[in-house]
XYZ file of C-alpha atoms in Angstrom:
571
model
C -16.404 -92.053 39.682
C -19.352 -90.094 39.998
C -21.743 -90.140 43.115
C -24.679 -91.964 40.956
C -21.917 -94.527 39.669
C -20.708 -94.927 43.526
C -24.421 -95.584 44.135
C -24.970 -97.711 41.456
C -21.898 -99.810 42.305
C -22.885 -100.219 46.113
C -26.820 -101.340 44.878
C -25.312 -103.651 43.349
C -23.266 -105.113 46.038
C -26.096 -104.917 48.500
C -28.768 -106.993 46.149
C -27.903 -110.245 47.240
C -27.330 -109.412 50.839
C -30.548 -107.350 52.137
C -29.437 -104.033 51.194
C -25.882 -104.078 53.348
C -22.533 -103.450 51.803
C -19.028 -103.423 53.686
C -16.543 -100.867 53.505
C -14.174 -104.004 52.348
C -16.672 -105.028 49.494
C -17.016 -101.168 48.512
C -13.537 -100.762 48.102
C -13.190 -103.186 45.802
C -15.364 -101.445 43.720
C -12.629 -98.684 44.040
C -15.495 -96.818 46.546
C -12.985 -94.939 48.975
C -13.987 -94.448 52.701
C -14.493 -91.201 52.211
C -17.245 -91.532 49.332
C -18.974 -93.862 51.992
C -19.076 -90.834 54.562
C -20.375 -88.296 52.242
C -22.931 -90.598 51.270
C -23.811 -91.378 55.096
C -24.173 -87.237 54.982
C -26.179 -87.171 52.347
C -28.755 -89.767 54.136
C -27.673 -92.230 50.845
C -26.143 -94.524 53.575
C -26.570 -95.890 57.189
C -23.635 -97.434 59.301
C -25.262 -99.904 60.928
C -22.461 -101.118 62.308
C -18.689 -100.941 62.361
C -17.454 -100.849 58.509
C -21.340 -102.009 57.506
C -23.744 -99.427 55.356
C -27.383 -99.810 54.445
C -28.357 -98.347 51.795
C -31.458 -96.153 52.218
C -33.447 -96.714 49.314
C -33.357 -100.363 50.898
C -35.982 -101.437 53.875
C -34.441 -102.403 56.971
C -33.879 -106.356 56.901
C -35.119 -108.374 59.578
C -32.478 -109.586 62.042
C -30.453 -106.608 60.719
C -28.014 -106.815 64.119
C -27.296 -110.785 63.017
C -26.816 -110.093 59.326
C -24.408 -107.125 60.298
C -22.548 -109.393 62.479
C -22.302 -112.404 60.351
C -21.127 -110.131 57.290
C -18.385 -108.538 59.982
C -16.882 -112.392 59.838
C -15.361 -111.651 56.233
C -16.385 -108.119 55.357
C -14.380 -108.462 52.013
C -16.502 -111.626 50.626
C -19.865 -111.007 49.369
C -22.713 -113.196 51.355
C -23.879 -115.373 48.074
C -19.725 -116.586 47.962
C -19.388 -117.241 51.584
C -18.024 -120.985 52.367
C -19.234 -122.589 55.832
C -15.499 -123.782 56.501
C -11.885 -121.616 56.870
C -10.070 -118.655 58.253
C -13.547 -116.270 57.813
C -16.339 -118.397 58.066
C -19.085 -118.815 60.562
C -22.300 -119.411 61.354
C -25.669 -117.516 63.214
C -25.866 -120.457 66.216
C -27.276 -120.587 70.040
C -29.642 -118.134 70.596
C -29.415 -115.972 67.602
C -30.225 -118.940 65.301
C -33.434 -119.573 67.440
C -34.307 -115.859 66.518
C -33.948 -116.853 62.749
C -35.763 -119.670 62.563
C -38.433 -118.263 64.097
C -38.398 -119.915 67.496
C -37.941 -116.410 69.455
C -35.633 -113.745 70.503
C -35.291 -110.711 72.595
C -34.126 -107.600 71.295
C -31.199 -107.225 73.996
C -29.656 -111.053 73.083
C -26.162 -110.708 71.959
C -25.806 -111.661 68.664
C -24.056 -115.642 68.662
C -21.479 -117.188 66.042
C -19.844 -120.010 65.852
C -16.538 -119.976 64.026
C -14.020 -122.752 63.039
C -11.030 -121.261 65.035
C -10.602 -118.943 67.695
C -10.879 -115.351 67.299
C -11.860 -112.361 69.251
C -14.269 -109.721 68.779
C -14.298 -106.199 70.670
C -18.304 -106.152 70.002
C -19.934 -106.694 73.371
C -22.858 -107.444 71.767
C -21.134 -110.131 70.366
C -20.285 -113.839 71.100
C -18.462 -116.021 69.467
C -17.698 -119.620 69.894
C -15.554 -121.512 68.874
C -16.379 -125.094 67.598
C -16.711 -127.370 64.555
C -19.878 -127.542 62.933
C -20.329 -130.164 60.017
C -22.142 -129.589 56.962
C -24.968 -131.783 57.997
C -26.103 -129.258 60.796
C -25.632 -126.183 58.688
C -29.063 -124.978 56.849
C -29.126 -121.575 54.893
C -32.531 -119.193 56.528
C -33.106 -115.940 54.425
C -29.372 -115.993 53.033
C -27.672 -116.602 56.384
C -25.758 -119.570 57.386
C -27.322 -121.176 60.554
C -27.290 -124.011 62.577
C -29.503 -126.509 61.848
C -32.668 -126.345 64.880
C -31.447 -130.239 66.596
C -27.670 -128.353 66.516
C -29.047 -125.250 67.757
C -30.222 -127.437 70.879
C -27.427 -129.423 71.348
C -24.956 -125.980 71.612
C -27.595 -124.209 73.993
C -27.564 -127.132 75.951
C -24.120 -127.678 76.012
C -23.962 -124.016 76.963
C -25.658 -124.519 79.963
C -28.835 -122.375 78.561
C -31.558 -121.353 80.347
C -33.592 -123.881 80.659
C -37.119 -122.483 80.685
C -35.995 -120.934 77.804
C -34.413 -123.887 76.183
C -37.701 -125.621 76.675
C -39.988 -122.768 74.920
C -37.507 -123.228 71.470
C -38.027 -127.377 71.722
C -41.518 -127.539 72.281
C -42.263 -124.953 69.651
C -39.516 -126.365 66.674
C -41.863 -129.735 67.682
C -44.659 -128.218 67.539
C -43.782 -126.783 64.141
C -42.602 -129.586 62.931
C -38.795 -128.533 62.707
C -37.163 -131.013 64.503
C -38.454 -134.642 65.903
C -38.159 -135.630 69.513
C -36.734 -139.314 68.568
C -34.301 -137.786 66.864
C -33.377 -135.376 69.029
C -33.356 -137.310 72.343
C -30.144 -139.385 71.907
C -28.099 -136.340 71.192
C -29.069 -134.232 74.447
C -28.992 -137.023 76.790
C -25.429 -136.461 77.567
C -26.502 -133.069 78.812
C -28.953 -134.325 81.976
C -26.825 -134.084 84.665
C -26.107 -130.190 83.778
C -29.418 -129.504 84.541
C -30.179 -131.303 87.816
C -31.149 -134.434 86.642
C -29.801 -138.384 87.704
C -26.804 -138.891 84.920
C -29.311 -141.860 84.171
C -32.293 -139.674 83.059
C -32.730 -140.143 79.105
C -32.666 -137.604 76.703
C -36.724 -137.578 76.305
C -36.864 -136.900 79.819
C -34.534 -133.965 79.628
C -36.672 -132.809 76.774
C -39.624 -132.900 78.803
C -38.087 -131.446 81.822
C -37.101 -128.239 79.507
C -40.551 -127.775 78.399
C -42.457 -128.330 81.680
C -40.078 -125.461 83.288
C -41.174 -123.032 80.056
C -44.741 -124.160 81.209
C -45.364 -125.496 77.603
C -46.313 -129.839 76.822
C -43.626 -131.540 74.926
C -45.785 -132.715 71.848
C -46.417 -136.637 71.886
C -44.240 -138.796 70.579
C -45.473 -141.606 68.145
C -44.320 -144.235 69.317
C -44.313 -144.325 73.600
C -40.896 -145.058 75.675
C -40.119 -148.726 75.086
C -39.973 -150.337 78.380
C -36.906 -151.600 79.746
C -35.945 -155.130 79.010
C -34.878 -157.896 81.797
C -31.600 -159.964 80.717
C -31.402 -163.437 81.422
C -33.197 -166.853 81.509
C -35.090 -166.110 84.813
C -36.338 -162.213 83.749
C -39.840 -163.238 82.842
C -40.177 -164.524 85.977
C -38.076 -161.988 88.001
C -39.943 -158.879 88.536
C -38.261 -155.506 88.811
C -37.700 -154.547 92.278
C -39.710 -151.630 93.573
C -37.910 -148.593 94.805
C -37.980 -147.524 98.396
C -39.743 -144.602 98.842
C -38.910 -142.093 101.833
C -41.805 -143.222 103.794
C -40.533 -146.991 104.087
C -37.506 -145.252 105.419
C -39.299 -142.973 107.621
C -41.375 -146.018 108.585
C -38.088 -148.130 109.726
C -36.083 -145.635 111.749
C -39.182 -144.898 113.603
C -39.268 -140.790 112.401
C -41.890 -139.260 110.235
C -41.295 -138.456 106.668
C -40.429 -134.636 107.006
C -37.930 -135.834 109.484
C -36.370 -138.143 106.908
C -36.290 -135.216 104.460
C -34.488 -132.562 107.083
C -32.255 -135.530 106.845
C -31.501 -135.409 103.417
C -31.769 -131.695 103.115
C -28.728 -131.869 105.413
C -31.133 -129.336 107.652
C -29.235 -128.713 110.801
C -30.614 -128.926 114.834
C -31.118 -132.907 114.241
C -30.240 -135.187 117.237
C -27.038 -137.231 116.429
C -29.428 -140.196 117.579
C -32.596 -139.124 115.221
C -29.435 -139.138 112.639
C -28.300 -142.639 113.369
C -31.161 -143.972 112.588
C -32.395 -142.522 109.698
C -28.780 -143.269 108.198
C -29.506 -146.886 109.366
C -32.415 -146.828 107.211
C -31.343 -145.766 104.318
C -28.524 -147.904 104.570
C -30.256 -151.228 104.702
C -32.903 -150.034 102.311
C -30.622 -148.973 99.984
C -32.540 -146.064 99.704
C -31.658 -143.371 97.075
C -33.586 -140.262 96.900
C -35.319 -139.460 93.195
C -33.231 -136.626 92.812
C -35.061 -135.457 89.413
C -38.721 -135.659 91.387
C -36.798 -133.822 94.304
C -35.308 -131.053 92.352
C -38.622 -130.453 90.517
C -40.306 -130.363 93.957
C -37.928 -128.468 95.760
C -36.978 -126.456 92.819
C -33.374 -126.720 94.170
C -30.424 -128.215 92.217
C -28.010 -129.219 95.530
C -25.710 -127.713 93.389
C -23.504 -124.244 94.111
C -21.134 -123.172 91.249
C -17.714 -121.697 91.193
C -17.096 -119.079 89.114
C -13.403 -118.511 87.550
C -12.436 -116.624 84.565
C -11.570 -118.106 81.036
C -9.052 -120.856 81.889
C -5.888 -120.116 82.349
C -2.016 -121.323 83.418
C -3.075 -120.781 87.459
C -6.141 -121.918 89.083
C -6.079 -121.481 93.234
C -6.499 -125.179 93.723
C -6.010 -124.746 97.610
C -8.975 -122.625 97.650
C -11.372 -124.619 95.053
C -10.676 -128.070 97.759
C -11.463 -125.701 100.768
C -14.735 -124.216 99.084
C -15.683 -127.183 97.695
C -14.745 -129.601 100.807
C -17.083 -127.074 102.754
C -19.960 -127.376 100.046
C -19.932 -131.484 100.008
C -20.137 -131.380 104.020
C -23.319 -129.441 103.790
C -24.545 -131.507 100.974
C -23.916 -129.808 97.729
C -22.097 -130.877 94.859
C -20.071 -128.236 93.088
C -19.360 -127.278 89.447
C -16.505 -125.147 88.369
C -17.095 -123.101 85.546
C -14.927 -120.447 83.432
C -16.729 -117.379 82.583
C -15.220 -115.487 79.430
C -16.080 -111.893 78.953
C -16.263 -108.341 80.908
C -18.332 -108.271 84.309
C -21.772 -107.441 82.336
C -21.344 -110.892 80.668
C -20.523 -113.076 83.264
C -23.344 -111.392 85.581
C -25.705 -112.553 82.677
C -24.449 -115.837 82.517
C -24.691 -116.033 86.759
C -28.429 -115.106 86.844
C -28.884 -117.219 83.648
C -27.715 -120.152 86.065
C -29.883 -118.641 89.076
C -33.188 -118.089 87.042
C -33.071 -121.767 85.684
C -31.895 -123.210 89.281
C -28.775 -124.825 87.711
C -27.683 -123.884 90.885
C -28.447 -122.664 94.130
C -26.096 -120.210 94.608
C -22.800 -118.822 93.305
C -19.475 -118.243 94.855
C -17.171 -116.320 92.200
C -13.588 -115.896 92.604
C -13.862 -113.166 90.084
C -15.978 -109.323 89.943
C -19.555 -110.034 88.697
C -20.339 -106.007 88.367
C -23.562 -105.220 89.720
C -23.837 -108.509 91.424
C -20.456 -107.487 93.483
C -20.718 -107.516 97.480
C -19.784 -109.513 100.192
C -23.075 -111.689 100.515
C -24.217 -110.903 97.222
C -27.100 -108.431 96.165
C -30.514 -108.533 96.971
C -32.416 -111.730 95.835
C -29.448 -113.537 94.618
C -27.517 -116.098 96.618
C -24.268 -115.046 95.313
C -20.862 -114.313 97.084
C -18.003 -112.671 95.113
C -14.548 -113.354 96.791
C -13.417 -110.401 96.530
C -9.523 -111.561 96.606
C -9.001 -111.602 92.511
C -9.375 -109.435 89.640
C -10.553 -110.174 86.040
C -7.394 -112.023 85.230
C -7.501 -114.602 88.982
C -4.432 -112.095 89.990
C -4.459 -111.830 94.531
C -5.622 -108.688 95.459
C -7.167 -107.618 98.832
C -5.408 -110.025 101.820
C -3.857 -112.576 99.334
C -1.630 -109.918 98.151
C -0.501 -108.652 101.493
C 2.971 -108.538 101.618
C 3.884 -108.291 105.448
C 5.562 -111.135 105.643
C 8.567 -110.125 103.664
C 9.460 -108.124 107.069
C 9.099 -110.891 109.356
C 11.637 -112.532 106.718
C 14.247 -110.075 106.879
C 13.583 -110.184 110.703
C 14.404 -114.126 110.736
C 17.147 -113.348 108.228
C 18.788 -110.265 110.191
C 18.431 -112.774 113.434
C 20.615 -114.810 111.686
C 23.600 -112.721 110.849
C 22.212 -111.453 107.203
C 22.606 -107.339 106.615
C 22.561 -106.887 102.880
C 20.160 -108.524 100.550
C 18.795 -108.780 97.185
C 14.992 -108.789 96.119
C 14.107 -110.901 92.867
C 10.842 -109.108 92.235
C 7.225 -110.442 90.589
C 5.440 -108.882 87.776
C 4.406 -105.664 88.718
C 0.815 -105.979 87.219
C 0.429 -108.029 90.338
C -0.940 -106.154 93.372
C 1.163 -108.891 95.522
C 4.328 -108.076 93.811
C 3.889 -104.485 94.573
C 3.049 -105.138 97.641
C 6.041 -107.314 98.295
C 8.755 -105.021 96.584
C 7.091 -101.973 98.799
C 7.394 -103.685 102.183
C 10.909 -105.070 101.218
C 11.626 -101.409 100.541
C 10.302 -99.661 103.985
C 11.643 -103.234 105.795
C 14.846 -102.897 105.023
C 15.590 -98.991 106.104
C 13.149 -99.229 109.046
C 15.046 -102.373 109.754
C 18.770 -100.913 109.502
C 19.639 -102.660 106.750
C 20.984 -102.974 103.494
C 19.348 -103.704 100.087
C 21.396 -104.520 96.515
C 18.617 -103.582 95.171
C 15.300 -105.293 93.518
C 15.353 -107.239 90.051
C 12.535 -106.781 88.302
C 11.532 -110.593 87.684
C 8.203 -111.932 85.689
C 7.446 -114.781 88.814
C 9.516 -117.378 86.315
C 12.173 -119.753 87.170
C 14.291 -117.682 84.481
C 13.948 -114.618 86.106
C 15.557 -116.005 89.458
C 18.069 -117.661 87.262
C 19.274 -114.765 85.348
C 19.078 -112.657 88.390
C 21.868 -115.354 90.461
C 24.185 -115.967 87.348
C 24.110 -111.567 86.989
C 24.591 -110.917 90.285
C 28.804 -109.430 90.876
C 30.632 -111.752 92.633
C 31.571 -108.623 94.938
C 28.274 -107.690 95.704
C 28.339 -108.621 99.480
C 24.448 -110.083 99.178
C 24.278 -112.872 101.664
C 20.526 -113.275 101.161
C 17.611 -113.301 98.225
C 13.844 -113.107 99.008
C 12.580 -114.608 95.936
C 9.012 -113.376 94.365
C 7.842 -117.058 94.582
C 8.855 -120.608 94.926
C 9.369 -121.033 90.916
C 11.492 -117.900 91.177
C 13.545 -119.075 94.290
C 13.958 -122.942 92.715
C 15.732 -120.277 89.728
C 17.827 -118.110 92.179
C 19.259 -121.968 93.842
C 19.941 -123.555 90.682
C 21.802 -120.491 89.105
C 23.820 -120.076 92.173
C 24.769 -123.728 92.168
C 25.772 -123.454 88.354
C 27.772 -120.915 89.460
C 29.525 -122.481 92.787
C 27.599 -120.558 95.224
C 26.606 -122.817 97.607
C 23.180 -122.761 99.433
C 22.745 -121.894 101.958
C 26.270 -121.898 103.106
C 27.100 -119.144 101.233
C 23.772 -117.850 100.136
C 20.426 -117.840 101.860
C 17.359 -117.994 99.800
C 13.007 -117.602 100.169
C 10.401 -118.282 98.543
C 6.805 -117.795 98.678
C 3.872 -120.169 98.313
C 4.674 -123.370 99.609
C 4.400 -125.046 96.287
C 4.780 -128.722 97.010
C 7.914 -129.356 95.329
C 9.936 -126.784 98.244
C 9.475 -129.957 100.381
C 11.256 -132.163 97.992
C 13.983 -129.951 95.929
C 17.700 -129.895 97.437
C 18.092 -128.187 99.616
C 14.398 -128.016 100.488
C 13.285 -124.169 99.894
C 12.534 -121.421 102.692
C 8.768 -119.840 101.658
C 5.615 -118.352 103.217
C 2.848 -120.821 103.232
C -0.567 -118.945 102.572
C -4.070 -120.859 104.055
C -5.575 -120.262 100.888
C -7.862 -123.648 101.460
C -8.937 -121.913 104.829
C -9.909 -118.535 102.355
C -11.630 -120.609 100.277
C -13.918 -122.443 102.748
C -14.644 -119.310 104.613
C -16.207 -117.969 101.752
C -18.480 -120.759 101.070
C -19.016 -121.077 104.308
C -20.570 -117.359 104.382
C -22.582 -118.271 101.030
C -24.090 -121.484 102.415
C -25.442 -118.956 105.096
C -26.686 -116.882 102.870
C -28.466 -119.606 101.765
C -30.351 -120.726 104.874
C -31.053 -117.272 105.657
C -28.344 -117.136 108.289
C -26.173 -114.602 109.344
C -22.699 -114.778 108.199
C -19.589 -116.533 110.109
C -18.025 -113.836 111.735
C -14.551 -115.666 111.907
C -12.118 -114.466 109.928
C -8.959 -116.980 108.794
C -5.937 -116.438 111.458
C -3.019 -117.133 111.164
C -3.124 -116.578 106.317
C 0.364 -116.144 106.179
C 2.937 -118.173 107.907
C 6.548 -118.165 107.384
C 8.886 -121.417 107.094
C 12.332 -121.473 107.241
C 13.944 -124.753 105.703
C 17.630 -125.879 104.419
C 17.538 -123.188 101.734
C 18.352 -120.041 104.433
C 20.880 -120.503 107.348
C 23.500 -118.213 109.188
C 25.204 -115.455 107.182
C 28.898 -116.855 106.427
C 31.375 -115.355 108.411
């Protein structure tokens, strides 16, 4: 095949898809990858992206980053034969579908897809989601499958979108004509609450709160809000009763209004008896502040989110109930969020939350990149733990592993010289940790060590490592990389007629709640994690008032508790 027929082939290709081929397509075509590059030397072609040519003799398309990405879905089927259902189908959604219809974009946006079922992308400039999207909210803009503009809403929105943003896209699609607000309102009213609202608050309301933060007028409605309706025999005669208002509150506890407001702004330096009454108040008022006329005055949520990685098998639930236990005494409610994606992303998502005062500040369990530090970085209330990596594996003081000496301390106390060590995975800085200070324990110590199993923090490991272990071996004791793995040393040794802890003393690590209820009940290091957790919040909430942060530190993290599973050596 010459060049011209190579050329000839690939025009064709690219007709009915702006002027892009894919390597897939152009093999098919029996174009070989190394045509492709002597054309790109030849200034013929342009990669625009990975396995995705331009031809030059064709303009640049609009959207060309979208179009490359959406083709990327199913490189090897052309875009005129592309189905909007299985294994490589997709379609332009969220942000990137505002962008095509029109409704504005910014050239840094990551490019958005939604696809069926879940897949992965090493892009960073790409997102995908994964959802279902029925045929009914799929439209077809310039060749492109996208999101209809009421979908596209419902998925930012559901995304937790910024909302100023968010507002710009409604009240221009209205404006435009694209989408109609009586249509639209019963399928975002669900969404409210996300953005600071009463769960009440309809989905008009949320519609108008979106535009008024992008600064733009919802456009008028044709028909106006129907009023509520009374139910009963007696409701044309029973009026609606009128809702305190902070003044009548003020009025009967005998403060003025502002007062009332430090009040419910939880604002500290208040006398308990200033606090007695105003609670008095409220209480037989049955007051209940507006929150929606509050947040849009304050132009603060009351809310603080937690930030975790993509969920996964362990969340630190100790440390979420201190955090959050913390949060709810000083009046904030908190949302826990996963976060998928490098540093760079989340930190987006973060400010995204920030700028649109979702919430009032951030506590993340996980890095945020730039927005890393103690007490956060410059402007932004946020506070990064510190104490996990990407993946919500202990690091920094949760993965200390000095107790495993005051262990073999207790243990040597008690008669034990040679033990075993059932280790973690070593991707863990705690396991490490734990296998290294079991290593310099036991010769600093005078003792003797099997040696260390190399477990994977499963039940099976501890298992595997009790049935293997020679019945001549002389171990008298097993520190266990956790409470699952210890629960697997006991139950292998009792399969095997070792008795614990008569003839075999075992530990733990954790304090898992079942070690108080297995038989025997298991030896294990309980770790304040709950005391971690509202520390840190503690230190954001100052943050917040402007307040230096708590210099105490948690005492006392690790503490060591012998139960029925460890005893005497056996004589």
């Amino acid at each position: 095949m010459t060049q011209a027929d190579v050329l000839r082939a690939l025009d064709a290709r690219a007709a009915g898809q702006w002027g892009l081929v894919t390597t897939a397509q152009a093999k098919l075509d029996g174009v070989q990858g190394v045509q492709l590059l002597r054309l790109e030397r030849s200034g013929a072609l342009e990669s625009v992206g990975h396995g995705v040519y331009r031809l030059a003799a064709w303009p640049s398309p609009e959207h060309l980053r979208i179009k490359v990405a959406w083709l990327r879905l199913d490189p090897g089927t052309p875009a005129r034969d592309r189905c909007t259902d299985g294994p490589g189908s997709g379609v332009v959604s969220h942000t990137s579908a505002c962008a095509v219809h029109g409704l504005g974009g910014r050239p840094g946006d990551p490019v958005e897809l939604t696809v069926p079922s879940r897949r992965t992308t090493r892009d960073e400039t790409v997102v995908l989601h994964c959802a279902r999207t029925d045929a009914e909210d799929i439209t077809v803009v310039d060749g492109l499958h996208v999101t209809t503009v009421p979908r596209t809403v419902v998925d930012l929105l559901e995304d937790r979108a910024d909302a100023a943003r968010t507002g710009a896209f409604v009240a221009e699609a209205a404006t435009r004509g694209l989408v109609r607000v009586d249509d639209l309102a019963p399928r975002v009213a669900a969404f409210a609450g996300s953005y600071g609202l009463p769960a009440e608050a309809s989905g008009a309301e949320l519609l108008e709160f979106l535009c008024e933060q992008a600064g733009r007028r919802l456009p008028a409605r044709k028909a106006g809000r129907p009023a509520a309706k009374a139910v009963g025999p007696q409701a044309a005669a029973t009026p609606e009763r009128k809702r305190p208002t902070i003044r009548e509150v003020a009025e009967r506890a005998g403060v003025s209004h502002q007062t009332v407001s430090r009040f419910l702004n939880n604002d500290g330096g208040m006398k308990p008896a200033t606090r007695a009454r105003i609670e008095r108040a409220v209480a037989e008022l049955d007051y209940r502040p507006n929150l929606l006329a509050r947040s849009m005055r304050t132009q603060r949520s009351h809310r603080i989110t937690i930030v975790l990685p993509e969920p996964s098998g362990f969340v630190p639930i100790p440390l979420l109930r201190g955090a959050s236990a913390a949060a709810h005494e000083a009046g904030y409610m908190t949302d826990v969020v996963g976060l998928g994606g490098g540093e760079s992303r989340r930190a987006r998502s973060v400010l995204s939350l920030l700028e649109t005062r979702q919430a009032d500040g951030v506590l993340s369990l996980v890095p945020l990149g730039d927005l890393a530090g103690d007490r956060g970085a410059g402007q932004w209330p946020v506070v990064v733990l510190g104490e996990y990596d990407d993946n919500l594996r202990s690091r920094g003081r949760l993965a200390d592993g000095r107790p495993v000496e005051q262990i073999l301390r207790h243990l040597a106390d008690q008669g034990h010289r040679r033990f075993l060590h059932v280790a973690g995975s070593q991707e863990w800085a705690s396991a490490r940790n734990r296998r290294a200070v079991y290593v310099e324990a036991i010769e600093r110590l005078g003792l003797e060590s099997y040696g260390v199993v190399d477990g994977d923090w499963s039940m099976r490991s501890g298992y595997e490592a009790a049935r293997d272990l020679p019945v001549d071996s002389g171990v008298t004791a097993v520190l266990a990389a956790n409470d699952y793995v210890a629960m697997g040393v006991i139950r292998g040794f009792q399969d095997r007629g070792t008795r614990v802890p008569e003839d075999m003393s075992v530990f733990g690590w954790d304090n898992e709640e079942f070690t108080q209820y297995f038989s025997p009940t298991v030896s294990t290091v309980h770790i304040d994690k709950e005391a971690v957790g509202r520390q840190w919040m503690l230190s954001l909430l100052a943050l917040l008032r402007g307040e230096p942060a708590p210099v105490a530190e948690v005492t006392d993290l690790f503490r060591v508790i012998p139960r029925e599973s460890s005893g005497p050596a056996p004589r």
